[in-house]
Short mmCIF file of C-alpha atoms and ligand atoms in Angstrom, two decimals:
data_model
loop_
_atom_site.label_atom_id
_atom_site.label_comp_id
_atom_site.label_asym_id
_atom_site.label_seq_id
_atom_site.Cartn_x
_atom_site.Cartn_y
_atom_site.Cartn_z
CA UNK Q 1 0.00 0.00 0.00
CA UNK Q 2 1.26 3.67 -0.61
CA UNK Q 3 2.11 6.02 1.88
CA UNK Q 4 -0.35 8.95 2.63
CA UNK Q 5 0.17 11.74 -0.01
CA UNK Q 6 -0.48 15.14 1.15
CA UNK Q 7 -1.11 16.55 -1.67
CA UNK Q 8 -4.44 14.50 -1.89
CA UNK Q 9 -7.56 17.10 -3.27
CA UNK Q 10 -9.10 16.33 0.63
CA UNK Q 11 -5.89 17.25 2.40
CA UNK Q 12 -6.21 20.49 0.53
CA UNK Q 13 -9.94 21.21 1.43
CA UNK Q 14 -8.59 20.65 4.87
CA UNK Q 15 -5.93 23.07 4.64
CA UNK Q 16 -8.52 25.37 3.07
CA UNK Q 17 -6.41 25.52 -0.33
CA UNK Q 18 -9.46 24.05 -2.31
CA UNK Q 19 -13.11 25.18 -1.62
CA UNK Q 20 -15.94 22.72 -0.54
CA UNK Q 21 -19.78 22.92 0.53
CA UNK Q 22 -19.32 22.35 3.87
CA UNK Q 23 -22.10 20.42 6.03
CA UNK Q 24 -19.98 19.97 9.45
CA UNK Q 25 -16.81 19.73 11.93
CA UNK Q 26 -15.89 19.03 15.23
CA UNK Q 27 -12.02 18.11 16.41
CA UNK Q 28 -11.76 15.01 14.48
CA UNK Q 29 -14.04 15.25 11.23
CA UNK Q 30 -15.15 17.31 8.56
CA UNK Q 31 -18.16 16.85 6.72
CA UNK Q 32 -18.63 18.60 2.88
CA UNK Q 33 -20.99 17.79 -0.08
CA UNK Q 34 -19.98 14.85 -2.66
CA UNK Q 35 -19.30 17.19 -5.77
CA UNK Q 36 -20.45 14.24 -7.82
CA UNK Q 37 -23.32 13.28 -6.15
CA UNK Q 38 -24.68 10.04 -6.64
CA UNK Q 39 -28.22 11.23 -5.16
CA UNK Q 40 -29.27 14.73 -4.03
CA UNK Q 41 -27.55 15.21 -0.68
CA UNK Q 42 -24.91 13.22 -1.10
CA UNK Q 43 -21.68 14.49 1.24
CA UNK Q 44 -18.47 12.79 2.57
CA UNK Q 45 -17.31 12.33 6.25
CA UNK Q 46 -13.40 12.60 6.32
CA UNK Q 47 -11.02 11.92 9.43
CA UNK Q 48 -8.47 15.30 9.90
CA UNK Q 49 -6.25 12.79 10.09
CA UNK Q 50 -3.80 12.12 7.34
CA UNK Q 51 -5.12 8.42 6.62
CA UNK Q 52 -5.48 6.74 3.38
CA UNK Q 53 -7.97 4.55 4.22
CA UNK Q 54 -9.46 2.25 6.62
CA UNK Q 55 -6.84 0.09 6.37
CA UNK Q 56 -4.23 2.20 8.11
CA UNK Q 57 -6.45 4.47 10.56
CA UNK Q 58 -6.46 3.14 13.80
CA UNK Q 59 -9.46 2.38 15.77
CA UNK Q 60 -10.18 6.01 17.27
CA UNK Q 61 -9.59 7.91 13.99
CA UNK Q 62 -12.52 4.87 12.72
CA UNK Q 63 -14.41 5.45 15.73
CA UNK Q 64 -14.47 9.14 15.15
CA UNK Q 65 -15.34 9.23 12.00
CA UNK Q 66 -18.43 6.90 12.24
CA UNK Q 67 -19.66 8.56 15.04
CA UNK Q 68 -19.87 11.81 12.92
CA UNK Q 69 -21.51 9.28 10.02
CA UNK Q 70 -24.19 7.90 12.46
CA UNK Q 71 -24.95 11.48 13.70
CA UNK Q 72 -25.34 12.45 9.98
CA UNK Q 73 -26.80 9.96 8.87
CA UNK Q 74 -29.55 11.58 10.98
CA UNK Q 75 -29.30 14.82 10.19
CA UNK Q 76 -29.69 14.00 6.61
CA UNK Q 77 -32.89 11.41 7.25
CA UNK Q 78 -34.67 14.51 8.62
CA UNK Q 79 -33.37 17.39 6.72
CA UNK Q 80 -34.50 15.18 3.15
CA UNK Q 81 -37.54 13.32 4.16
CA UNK Q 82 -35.66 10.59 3.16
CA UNK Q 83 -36.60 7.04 3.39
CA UNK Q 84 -33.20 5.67 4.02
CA UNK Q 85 -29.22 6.39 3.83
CA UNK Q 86 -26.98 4.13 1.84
CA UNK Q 87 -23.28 4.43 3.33
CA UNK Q 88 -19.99 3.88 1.47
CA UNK Q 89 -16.64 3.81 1.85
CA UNK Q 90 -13.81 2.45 -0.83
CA UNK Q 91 -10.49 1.54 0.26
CA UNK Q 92 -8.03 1.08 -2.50
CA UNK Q 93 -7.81 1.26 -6.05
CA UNK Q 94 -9.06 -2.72 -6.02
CA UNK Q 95 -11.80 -1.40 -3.85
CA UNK Q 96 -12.95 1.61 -5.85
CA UNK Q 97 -11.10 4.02 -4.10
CA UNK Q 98 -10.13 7.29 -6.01
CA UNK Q 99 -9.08 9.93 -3.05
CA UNK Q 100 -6.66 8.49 -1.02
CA UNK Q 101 -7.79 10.45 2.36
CA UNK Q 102 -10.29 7.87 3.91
CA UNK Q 103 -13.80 9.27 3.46
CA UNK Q 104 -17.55 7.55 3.88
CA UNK Q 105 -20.38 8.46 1.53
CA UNK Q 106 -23.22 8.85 3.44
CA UNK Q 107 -26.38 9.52 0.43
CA UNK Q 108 -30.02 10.14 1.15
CA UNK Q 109 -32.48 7.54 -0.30
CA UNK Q 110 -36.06 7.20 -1.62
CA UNK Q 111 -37.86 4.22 -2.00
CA UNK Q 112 -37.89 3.46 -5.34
CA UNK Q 113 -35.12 5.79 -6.68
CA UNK Q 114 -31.57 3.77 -7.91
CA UNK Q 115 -28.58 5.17 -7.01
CA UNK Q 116 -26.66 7.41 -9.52
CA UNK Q 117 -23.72 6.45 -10.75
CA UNK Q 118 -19.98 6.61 -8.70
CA UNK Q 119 -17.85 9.50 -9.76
CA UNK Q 120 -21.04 10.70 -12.56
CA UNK Q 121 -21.98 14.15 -13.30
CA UNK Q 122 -20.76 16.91 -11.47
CA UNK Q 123 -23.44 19.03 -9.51
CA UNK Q 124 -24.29 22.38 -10.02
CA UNK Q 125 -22.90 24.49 -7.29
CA UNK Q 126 -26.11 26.15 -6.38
CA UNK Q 127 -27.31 23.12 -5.61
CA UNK Q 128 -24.74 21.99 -3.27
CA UNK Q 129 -24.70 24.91 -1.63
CA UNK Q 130 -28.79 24.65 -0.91
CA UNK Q 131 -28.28 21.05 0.33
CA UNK Q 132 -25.29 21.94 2.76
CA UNK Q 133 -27.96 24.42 3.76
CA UNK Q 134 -30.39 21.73 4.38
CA UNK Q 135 -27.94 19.49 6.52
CA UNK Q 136 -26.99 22.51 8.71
CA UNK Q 137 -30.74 23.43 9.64
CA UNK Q 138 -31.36 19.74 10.53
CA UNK Q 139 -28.33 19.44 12.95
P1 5GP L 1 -13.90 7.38 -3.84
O1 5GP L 1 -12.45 7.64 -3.52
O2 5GP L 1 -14.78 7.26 -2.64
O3 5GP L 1 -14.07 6.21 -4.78
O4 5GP L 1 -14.43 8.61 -4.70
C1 5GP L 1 -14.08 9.93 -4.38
C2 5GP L 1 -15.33 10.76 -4.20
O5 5GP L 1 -14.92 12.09 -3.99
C3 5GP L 1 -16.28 10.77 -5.41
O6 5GP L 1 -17.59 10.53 -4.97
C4 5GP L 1 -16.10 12.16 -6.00
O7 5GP L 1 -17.28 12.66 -6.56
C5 5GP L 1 -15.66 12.97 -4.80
N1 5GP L 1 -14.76 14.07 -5.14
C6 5GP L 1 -13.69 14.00 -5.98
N2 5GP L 1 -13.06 15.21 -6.04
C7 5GP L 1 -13.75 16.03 -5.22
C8 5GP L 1 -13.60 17.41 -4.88
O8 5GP L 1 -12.70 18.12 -5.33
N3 5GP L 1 -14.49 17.93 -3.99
C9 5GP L 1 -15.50 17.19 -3.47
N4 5GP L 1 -16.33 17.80 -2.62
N5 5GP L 1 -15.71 15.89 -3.78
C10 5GP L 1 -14.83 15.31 -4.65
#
């Protein structure tokens, strides 16, 4: 496995060198909209940690970072009306990973609706924007 590359595009939204749509933080986590989202409301939960993936965090950066999915996951039931969340997380190119700073998907669902593709259409800014909205007047 390689090592951790700073210069990953979520090291930089941490450093505040690229610009997200951001939902939440606390000490540990961040939370910011997918900018490909695979359903409307679909954001990422990242570790301020620099860890690739699961498979070298230890057990409290894991532990913090689900907690902040569980919350979410929540937050984004209510703030939607949804009918369910789907939650993701790729580790490794083998496992579908494409940004090596370990993130979960956590995406709203409706009965009925398939999922969008992974890595589809980018989303119109706007749109992101009124959905981080959303999240943050449901926490
Ligand atoms: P994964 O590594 O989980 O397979 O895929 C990376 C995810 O990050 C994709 O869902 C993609 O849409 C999202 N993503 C990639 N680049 C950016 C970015 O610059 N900003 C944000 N907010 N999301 C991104």
């Amino acid at each position: 496995m390689s090592a951790y590359d700073d210069d990953n595009i979520f090291a930089k939204i941490l450093r505040g060198e690229m610009p997200c749509h951001r939902v939440y933080e606390d000490d540990h986590t961040l939370a910011f909209m997918d900018i490909m989202p695979r359903a409307d409301g679909h954001f990422l939960v990242i570790p301020k940690a620099p860890v690739r993936n699961i498979l070298d965090a230890d057990d409290t950066v894991v532990a913090n970072v689900y907690a902040t999915v569980a919350k979410l996951s929540r937050v984004a039931l209510k703030a939607f009306s949804a009918d369910g969340v789907t939650i993701q997380q790729f580790n490794e190119p083998a496992g579908g990973q494409v940004v090596f700073h370990m993130h979960v998907h956590v995406i709203p669902r409706f009965d009925g609706v398939r999922l969008g593709p992974h890595t589809g259409d980018m989303a119109d800014s706007a749109v992101l924007e009124r959905n981080a909205e959303k999240l943050k007047s449901a926490l």
